[in-house]
Coordinates of C-alpha atoms in Angstrom, one line a residue:
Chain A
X237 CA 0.0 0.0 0.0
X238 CA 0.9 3.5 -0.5
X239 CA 0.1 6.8 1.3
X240 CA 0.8 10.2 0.0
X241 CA 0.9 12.6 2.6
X242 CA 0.7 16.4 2.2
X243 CA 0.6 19.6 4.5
X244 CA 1.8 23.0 4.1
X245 CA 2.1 23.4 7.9
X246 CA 5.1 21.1 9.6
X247 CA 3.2 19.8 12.4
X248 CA 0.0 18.6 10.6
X249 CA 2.4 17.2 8.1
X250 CA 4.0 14.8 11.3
X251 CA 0.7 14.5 12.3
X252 CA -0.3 12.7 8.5
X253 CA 2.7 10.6 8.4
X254 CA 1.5 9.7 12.3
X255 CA -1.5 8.8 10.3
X256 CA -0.3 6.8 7.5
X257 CA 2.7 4.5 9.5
X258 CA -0.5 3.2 11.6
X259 CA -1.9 2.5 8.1
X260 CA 0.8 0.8 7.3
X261 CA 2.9 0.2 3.7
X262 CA 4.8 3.2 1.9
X263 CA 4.8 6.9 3.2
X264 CA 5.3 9.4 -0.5
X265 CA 5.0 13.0 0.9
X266 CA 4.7 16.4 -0.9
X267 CA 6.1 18.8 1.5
X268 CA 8.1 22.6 0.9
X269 CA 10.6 21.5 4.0
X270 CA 13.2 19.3 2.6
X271 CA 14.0 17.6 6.3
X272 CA 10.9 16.2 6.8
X273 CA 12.5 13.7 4.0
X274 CA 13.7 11.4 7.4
X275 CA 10.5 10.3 8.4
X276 CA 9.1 9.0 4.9
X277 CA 10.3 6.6 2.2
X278 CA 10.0 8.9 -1.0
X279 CA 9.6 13.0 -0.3
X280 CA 8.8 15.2 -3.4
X281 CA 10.1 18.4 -2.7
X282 CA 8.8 21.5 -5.1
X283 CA 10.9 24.3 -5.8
X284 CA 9.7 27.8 -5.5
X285 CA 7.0 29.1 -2.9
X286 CA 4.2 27.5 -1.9
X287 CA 0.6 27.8 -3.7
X288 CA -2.4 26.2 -3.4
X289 CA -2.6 25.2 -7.5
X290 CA 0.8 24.1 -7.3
X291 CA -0.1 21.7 -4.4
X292 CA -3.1 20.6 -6.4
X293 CA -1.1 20.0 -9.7
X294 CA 2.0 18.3 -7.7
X295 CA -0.5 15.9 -5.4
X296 CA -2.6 14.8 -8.4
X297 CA 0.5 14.0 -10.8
X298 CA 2.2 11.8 -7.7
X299 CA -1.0 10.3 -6.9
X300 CA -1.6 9.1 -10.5
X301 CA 2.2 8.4 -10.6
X302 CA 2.2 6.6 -7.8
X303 CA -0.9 5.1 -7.8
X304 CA -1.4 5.5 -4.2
X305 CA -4.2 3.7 -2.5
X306 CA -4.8 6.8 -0.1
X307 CA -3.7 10.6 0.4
X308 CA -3.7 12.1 4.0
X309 CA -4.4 15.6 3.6
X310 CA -3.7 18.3 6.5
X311 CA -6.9 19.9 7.3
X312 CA -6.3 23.4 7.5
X313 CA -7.9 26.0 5.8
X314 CA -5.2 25.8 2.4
X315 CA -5.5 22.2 2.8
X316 CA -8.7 22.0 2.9
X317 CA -9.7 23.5 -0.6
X318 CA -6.5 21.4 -1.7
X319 CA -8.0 18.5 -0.6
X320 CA -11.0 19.0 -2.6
X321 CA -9.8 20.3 -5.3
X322 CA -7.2 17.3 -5.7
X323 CA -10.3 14.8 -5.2
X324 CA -12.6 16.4 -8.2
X325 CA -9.5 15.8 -10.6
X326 CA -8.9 12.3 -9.4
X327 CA -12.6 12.2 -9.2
X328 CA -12.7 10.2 -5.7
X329 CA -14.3 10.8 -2.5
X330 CA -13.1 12.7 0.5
X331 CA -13.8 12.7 4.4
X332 CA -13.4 16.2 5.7
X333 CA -12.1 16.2 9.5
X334 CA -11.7 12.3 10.0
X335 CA -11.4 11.2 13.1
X336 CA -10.8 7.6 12.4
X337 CA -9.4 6.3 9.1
X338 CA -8.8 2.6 7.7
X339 CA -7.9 1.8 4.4
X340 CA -11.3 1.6 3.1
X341 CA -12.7 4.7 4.5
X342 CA -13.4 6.0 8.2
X343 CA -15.2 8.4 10.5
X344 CA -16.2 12.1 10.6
X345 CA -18.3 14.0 13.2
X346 CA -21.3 15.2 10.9
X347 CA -24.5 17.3 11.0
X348 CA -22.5 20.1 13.2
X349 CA -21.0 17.4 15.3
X350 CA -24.1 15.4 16.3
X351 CA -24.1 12.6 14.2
X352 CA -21.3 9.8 13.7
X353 CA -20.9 9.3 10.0
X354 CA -19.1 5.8 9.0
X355 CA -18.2 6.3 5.2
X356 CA -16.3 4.3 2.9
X357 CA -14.7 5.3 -0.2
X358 CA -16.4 4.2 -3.3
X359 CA -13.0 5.2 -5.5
X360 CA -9.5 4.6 -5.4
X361 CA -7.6 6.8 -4.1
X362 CA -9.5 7.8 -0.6
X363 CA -8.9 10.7 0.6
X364 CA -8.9 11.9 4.5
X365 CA -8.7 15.4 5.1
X366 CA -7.2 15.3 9.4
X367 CA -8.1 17.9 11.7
X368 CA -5.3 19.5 13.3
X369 CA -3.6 18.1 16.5
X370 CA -6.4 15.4 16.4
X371 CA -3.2 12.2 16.0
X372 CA -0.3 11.8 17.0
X373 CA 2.7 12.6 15.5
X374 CA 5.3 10.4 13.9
X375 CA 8.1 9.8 16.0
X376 CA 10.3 7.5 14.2
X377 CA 13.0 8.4 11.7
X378 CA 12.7 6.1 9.1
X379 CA 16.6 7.2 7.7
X380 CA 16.7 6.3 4.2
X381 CA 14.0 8.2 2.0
X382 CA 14.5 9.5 -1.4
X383 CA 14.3 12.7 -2.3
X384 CA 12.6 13.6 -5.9
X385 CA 13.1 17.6 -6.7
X386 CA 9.5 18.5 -9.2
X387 CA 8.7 21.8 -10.3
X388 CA 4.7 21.6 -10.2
X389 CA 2.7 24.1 -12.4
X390 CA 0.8 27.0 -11.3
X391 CA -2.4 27.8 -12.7
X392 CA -0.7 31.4 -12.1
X393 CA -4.8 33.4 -12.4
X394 CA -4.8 34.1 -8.7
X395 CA -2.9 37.4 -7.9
X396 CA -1.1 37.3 -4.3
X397 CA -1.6 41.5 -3.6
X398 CA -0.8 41.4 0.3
X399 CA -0.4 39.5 3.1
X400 CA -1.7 41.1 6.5
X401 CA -0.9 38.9 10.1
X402 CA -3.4 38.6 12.3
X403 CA -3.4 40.1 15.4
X404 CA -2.0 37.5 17.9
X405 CA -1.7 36.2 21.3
X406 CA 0.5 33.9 22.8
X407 CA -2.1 31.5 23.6
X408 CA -3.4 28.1 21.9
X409 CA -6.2 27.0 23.4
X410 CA -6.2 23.3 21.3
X411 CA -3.5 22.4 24.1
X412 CA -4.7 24.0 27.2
X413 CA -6.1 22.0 29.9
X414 CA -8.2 24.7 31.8
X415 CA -10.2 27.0 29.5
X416 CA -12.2 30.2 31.0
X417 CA -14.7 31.1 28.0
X418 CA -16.6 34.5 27.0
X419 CA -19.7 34.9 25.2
X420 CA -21.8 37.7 24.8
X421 CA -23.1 37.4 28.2
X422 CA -20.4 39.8 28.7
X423 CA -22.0 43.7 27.9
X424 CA -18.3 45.5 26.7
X425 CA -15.0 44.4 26.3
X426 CA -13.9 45.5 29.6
X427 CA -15.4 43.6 31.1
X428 CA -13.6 40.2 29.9
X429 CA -10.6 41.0 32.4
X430 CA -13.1 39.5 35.2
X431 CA -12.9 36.1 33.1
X432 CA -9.1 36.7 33.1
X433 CA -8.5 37.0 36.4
X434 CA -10.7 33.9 36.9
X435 CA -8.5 31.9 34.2
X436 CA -5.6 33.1 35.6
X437 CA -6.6 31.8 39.2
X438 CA -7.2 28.7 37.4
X439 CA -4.4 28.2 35.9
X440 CA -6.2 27.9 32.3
X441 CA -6.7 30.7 28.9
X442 CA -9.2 32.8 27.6
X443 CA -11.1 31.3 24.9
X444 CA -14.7 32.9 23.6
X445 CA -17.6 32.5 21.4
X446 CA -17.5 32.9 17.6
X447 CA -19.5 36.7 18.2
X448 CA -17.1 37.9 20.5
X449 CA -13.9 37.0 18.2
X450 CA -15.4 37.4 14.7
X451 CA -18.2 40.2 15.1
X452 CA -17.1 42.1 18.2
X453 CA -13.6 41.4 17.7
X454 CA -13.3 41.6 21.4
X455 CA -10.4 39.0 21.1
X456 CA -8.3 37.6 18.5
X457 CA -9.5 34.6 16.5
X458 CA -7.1 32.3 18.0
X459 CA -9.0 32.5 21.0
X460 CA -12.4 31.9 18.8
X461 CA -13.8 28.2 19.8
X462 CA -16.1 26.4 18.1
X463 CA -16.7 24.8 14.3
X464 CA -15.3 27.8 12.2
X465 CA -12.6 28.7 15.4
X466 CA -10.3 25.9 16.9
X467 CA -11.6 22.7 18.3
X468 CA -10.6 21.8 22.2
X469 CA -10.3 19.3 24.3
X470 CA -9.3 20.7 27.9
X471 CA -9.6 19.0 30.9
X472 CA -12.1 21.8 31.7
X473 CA -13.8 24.1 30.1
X474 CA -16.2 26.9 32.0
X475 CA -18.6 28.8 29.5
X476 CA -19.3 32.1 30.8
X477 CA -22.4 33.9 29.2
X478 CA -22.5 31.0 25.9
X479 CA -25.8 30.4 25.3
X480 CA -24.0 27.3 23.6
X481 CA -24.9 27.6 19.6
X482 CA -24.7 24.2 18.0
X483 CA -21.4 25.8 15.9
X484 CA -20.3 26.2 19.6
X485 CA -20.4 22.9 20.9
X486 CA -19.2 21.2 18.2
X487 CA -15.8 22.6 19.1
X488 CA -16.1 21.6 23.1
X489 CA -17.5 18.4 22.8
X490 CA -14.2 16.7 23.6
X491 CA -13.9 18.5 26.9
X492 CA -13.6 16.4 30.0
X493 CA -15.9 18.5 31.7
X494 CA -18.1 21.8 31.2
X495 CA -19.1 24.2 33.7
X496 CA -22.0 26.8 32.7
X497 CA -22.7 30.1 34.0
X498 CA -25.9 31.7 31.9
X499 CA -28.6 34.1 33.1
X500 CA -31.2 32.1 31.0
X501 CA -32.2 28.5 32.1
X502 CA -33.4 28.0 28.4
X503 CA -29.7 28.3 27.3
X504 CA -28.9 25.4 25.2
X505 CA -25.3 25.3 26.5
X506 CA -27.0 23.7 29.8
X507 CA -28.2 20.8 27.9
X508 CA -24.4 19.7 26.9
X509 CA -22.4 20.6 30.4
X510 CA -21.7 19.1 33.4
X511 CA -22.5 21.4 36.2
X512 CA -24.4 24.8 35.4
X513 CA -25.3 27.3 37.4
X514 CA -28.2 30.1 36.3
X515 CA -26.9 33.3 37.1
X516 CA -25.9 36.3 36.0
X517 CA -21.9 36.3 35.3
X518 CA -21.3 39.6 36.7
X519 CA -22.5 38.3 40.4
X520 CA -21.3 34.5 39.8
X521 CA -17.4 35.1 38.3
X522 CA -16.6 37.8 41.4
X523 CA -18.0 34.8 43.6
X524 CA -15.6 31.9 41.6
X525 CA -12.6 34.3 42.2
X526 CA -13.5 34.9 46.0
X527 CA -14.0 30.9 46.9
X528 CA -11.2 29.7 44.8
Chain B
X280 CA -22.3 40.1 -15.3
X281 CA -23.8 36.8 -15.0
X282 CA -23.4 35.7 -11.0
X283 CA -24.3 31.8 -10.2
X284 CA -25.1 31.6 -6.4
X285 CA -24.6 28.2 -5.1
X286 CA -27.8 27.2 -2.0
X287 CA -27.4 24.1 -0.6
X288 CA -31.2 23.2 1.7
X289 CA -29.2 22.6 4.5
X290 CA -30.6 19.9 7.4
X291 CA -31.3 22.0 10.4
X292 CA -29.1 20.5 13.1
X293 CA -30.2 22.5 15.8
X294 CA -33.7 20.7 15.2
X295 CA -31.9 17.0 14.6
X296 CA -34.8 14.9 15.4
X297 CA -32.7 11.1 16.6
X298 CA -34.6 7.9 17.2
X299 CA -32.9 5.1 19.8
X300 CA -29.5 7.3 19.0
X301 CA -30.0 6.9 15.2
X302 CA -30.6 10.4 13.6
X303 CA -34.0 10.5 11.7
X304 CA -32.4 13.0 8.5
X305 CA -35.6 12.7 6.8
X306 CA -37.6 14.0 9.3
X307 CA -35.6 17.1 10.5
X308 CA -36.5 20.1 8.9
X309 CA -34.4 22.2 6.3
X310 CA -33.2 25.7 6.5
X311 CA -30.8 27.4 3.8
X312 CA -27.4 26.4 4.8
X313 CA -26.3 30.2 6.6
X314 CA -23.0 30.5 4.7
X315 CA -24.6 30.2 1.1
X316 CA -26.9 32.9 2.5
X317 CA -24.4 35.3 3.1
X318 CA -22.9 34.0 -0.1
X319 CA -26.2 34.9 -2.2
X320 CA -26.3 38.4 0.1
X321 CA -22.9 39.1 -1.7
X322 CA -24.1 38.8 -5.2
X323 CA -27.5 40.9 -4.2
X324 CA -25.5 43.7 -3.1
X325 CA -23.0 43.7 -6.1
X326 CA -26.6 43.7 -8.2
X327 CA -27.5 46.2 -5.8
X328 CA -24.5 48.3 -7.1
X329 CA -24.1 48.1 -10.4
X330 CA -27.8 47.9 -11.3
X331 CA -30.2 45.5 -12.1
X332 CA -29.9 45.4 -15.6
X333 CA -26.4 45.2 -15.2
X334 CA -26.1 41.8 -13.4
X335 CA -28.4 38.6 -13.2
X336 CA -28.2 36.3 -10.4
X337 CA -28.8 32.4 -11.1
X338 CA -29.2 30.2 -8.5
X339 CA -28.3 26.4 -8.4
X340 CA -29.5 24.2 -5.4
X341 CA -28.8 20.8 -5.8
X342 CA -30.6 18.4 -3.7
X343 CA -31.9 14.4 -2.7
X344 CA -35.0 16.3 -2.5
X345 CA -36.2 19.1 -4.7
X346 CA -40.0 19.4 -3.3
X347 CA -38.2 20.2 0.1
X348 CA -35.9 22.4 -1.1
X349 CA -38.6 24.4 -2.8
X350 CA -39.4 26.7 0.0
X351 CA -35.5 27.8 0.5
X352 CA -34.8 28.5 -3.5
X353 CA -38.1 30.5 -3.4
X354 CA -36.5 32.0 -0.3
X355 CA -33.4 33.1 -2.2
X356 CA -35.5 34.0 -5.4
X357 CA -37.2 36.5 -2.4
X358 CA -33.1 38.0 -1.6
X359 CA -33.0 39.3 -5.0
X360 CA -32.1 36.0 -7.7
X361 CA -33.5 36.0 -10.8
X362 CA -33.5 32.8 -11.8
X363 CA -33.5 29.1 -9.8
X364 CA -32.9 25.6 -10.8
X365 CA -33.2 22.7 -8.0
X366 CA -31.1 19.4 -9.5
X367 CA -31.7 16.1 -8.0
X368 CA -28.6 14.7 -6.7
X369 CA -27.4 12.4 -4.6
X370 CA -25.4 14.9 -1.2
X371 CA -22.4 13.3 -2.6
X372 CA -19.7 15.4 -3.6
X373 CA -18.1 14.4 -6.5
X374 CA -21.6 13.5 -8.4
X375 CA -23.5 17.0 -7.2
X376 CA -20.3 18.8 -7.8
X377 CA -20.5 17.2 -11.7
X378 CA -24.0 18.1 -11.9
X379 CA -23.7 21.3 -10.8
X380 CA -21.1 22.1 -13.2
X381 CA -23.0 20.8 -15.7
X382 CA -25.9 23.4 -15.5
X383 CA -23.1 26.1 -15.0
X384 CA -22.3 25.5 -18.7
X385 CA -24.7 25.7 -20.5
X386 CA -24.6 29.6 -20.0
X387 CA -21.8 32.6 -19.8
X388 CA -20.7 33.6 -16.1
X389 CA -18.7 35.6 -14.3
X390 CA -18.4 34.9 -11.2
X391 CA -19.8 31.8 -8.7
X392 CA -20.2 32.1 -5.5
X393 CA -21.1 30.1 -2.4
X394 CA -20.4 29.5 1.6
X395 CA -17.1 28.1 2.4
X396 CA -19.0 25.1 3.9
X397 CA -22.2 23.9 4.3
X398 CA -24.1 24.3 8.1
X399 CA -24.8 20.4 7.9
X400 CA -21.8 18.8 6.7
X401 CA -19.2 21.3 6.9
X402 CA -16.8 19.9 4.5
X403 CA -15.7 22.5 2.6
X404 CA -15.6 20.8 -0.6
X405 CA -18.5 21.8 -2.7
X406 CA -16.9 25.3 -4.1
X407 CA -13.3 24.3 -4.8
X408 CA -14.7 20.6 -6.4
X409 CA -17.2 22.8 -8.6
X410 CA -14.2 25.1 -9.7
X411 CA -12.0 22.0 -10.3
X412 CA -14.7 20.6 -12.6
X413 CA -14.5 23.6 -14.6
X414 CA -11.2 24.5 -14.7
X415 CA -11.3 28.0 -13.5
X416 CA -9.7 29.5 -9.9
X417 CA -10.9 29.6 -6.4
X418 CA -10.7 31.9 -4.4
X419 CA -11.9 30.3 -0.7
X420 CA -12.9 31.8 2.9
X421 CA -13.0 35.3 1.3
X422 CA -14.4 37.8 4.0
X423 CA -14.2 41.0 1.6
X424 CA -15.5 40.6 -1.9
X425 CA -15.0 43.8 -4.1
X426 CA -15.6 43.5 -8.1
X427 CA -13.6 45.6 -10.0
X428 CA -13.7 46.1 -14.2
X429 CA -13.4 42.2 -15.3
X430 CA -11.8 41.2 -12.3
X431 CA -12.5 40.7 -8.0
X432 CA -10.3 42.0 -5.3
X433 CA -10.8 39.6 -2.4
X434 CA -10.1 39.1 0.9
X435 CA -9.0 35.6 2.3
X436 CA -9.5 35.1 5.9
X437 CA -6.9 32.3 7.0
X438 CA -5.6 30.9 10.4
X439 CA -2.9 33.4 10.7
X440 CA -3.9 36.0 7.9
X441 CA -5.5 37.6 6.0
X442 CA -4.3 36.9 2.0
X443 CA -5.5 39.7 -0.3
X444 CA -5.6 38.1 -4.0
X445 CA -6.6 39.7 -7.1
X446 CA -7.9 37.0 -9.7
X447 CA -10.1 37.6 -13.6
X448 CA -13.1 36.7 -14.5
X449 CA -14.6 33.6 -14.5
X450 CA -13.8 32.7 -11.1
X451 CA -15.6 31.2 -7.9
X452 CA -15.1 32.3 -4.6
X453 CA -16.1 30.9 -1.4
X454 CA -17.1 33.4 1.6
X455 CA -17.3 33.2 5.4
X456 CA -19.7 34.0 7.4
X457 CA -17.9 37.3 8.4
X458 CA -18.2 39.0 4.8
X459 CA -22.2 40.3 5.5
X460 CA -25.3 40.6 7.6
X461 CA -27.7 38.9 4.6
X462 CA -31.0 39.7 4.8
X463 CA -34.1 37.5 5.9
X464 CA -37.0 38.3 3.2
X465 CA -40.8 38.1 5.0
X466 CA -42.9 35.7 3.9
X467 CA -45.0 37.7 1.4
X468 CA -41.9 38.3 -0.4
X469 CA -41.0 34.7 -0.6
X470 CA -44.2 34.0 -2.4
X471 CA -44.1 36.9 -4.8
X472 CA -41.6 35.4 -5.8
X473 CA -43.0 32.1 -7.1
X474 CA -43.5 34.6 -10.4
X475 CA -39.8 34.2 -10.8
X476 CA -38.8 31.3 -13.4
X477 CA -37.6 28.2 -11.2
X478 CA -37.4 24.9 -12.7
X479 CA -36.4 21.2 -11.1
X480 CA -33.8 18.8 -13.0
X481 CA -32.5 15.4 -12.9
X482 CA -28.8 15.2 -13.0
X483 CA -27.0 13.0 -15.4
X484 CA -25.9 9.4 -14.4
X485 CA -22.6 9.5 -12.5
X486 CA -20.4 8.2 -9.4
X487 CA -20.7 8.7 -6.2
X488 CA -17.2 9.5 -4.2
X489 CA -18.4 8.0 -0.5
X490 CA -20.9 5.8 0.2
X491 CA -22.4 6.1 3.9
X492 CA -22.3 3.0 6.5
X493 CA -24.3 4.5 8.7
X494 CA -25.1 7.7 11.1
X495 CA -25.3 7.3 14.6
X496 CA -26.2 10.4 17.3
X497 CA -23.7 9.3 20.2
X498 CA -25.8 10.8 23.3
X499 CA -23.4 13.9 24.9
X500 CA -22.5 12.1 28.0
X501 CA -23.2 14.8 30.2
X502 CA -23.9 14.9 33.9
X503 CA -26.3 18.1 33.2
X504 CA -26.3 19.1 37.0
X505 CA -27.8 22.5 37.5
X506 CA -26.7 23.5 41.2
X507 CA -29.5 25.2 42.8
X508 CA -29.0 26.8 46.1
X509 CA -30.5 29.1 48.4
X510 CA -27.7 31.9 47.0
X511 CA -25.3 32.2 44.7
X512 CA -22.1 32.1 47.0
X513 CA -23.7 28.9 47.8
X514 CA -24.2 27.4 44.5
X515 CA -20.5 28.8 43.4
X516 CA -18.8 27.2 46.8
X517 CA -21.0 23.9 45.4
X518 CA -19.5 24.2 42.2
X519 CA -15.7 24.7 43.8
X520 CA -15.9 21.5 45.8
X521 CA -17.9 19.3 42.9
X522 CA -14.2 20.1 40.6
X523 CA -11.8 19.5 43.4
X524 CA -13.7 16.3 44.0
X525 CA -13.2 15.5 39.9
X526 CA -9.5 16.5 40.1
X527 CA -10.1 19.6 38.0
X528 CA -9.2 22.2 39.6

């Protein structure tokens, strides 16, 4: 068997050749970092920058080369429409955000992350699209890879003007164990230090609703948690005024355990926590910090 | 200008109706999927610019099920479309994708547009596949949309940027939810615009990428304790001592 592995971010790429040693059989990656060549058994190295066309162009030339049985394909937003766009020209399937894999197909999270979907792929190649920091990374060098220098073509229509970083933190809240999270219970941006002082007492980060980061823009997005924002898995996770949109929990649902604090007892984030509390945030989060 | 809009009758998960942990798709009503509305917004107010005879909106829904996706393409007919056609297909991507594609070109166009995933499924395939199968760019997750002569300035929204891309004419572009506020027509205006021409296909014979197993609705294993107590310091101190006891704190 053969597995071609691609991502244009280092750790998701581990994270896909984690993916495709459990699979088992031969490990082809496309990849722009040339030392990522010890830990697979054929890496195709492109020359020149990175772009999304040439990833397309390179991944369906190896694939067909190659005739691969499967391609792992980081999942993030690049990768993503790579993913798909590789699978049209193969003209295969493709599991977005797979949380299991075999060779025959595997398991996704569907239906905003209510509803286990089993699939299997009806073409060869299948194609798994992994969510980021979801599997473990590959540890083992395997020594004695090949290296194949290609200079895939770009479609060359899409004009690169400017490139603009995002404002950003220091914090990742896909690793953190305690997360303190704001929702538009809170009335101004102000007022979010009172969660901060709660998460800091805790030991945990500041994570938040999708309207705080992406309408507000009270925070930055890498603080934004749910479907569209990161997915997390702390050890706990306190919502503080989330009324706990389906997008929402989606991105919590692997949290050991979730504490709610909402004003109305109809919120839906009570259905999916532990321990709740109806209250208003600005009498219950001075309370937290004073019995902690 | 010719603008396609893409609408995909989204299931509504927030009203998932499950059955002995199996979810009962059938039965749980539709709704149109929020990022193609924001998607079809885009093209109204581009309309809304350059005048109506200036642009024409089409819009393509494909569907396993055209009577229930009547209500939502008469919906977007309501935002401001001028045309619909609902295709039977299968809500797998490689065959809709084809057959979507196929009704694409039997006409000029511009520019495509649709969410960067659906509220159901959330793959993110559908735009990039639908650009694939006719060979033109993508531009995806685009959260400013502005159309110049011939061309579109657009704004990409990534993890750690934003990319700002120029790309010509025909092209496709998928938007976040973050480009617009769409509008919500009232309910006269959605069946005014029955009027509008709207017509219901079969697609063509073609493979399916994936075939589903099965669905299942784990249950959320959740305690679901709401503390009650006479005050709040009471319920809080409650709280305290229930995540010590888990280790959690």
């Amino acid at each position: 068997m053969k597995v071609l592995v691609h991502s244009e971010k280092r750790d998701l790429l581990l994270e896909g050749i984690g993916v495709a040693r459990e699979l088992g059989g031969k490990v082809i990656c496309l990849s722009w970092e040339e030392d990522v060549l010890k830990y697979c058994d054929r890496l195709y190295y492109p020359k020149g920058d990175y772009s999304e066309s040439k990833a397309v162009s390179a991944l369906e030339e190896i694939a067909k080369g190659e005739e691969v049985d499967l391609l792992v394909i980081g999942g993030t937003k690049r990768g993503k429409e790579v993913a798909a766009r590789v699978s049209q020209r193969l003209e295969v399937g493709s599991i977005t955000d797979a949380i299991s894999v075999s060779k025959d197909g595997g398991d996704r999270m569907g239906y905003g992350g209510r509803v286990l979907e089993r699939l299997k792929f009806k073409r060869k190649p299948g194609v798994f699209v992994i969510p980021p920091g979801k599997f473990e990374k590959v540890k083992k060098e395997s020594g004695d890879g090949e290296l194949i220098e290609i200079s895939p073509k770009s479609d060359g229509k899409i004009k690169v003007i400017e490139k603009k970083e995002k404002e950003r933190g220091k914090v990742n809240v896909e690793e953190a164990d305690i997360i303190v999270s704001v929702g538009r219970g809170f009335k101004k941006k102000e007022d979010i230090s009172m969660a901060e002082e709660l998460a800091k007492k805790l030991g945990g980060v500041i994570g938040c609703s999708r309207p705080v980061a992406a309408d507000l823009r009270w925070l930055p997005e890498e603080h934004w948690i749910g479907l569209s924002g990161r997915k997390v898995r702390p050890k706990l996770y306190i919502a503080l005024g989330i009324s706990g949109q389906i997008q929402h929990i989606a991105g919590i649902m692997d949290s050991k355990i979730i504490v709610a604090i909402n004003k109305d007892e109809e919120a839906p984030i009570f259905k999916n926590c532990d321990y709740g509390i109806v209250g208003d945030i600005y009498e219950v989060i001075p309370l937290m910090i004073k019995n902690l | 200008m010719k603008i396609v809009a893409l609408i995909k009758d989204a299931i509504d998960v927030s009203q998932l109706k499950t059955r002995e942990e199996v979810p009962i798709i059938e039965e749980t009503p539709r709704k149109m999927s929020d990022l193609d509305r924001n998607a079809l917004e885009e093209a109204v107010r581009i309309k809304e610019k350059f005048g109506d005879k200036e642009v024409k909106i089409k819009v393509i829904n494909v569907t396993d099920d055209p009577e229930k996706a009547r209500q939502i393409v008469l919906e977007a007919l309501a935002m401001g479309a001028d045309e619909a056609v609902s295709i039977k297909g299968k809500r797998d991507h490689l065959f809709d994708s084809k057959a979507i594609a196929d009704e694409i070109r039997k006409e000029e166009f511009d520019l495509i547009i649709c969410g960067d995933s659906s509220v159901d499924s959330y793959s993110s395939q559908m735009g990039p596949r639908v650009a694939e199968e006719l060979g033109i760019p993508v531009v995806t997750y685009v959260n400013k949309l502005e159309v110049l002569d011939g061309k579109i300035k657009a704004e990409r929204s990534l993890e750690d940027y934003y990319e700002i891309v120029e790309v010509e004419f025909p092209a496709l572009v998928t938007v976040t939810r973050e480009i617009n506020e769409p509008r919500f027509p009232a309910v006269l205006q959605i069946m005014r615009a029955s009027r509008k021409p709207y017509s219901v296909k079969e697609a063509e014979e073609g493979e399916i990428g994936l075939e589903i197993l099965d669905l299942k609705a784990p249950e959320m294993k959740r305690k679901n304790l709401l503390i009650k107590k006479e005050n709040l310091e009471e319920a809080v101190k409650e709280l305290i001592e229930l995540l010590r006891r888990e280790g959690a704190i």
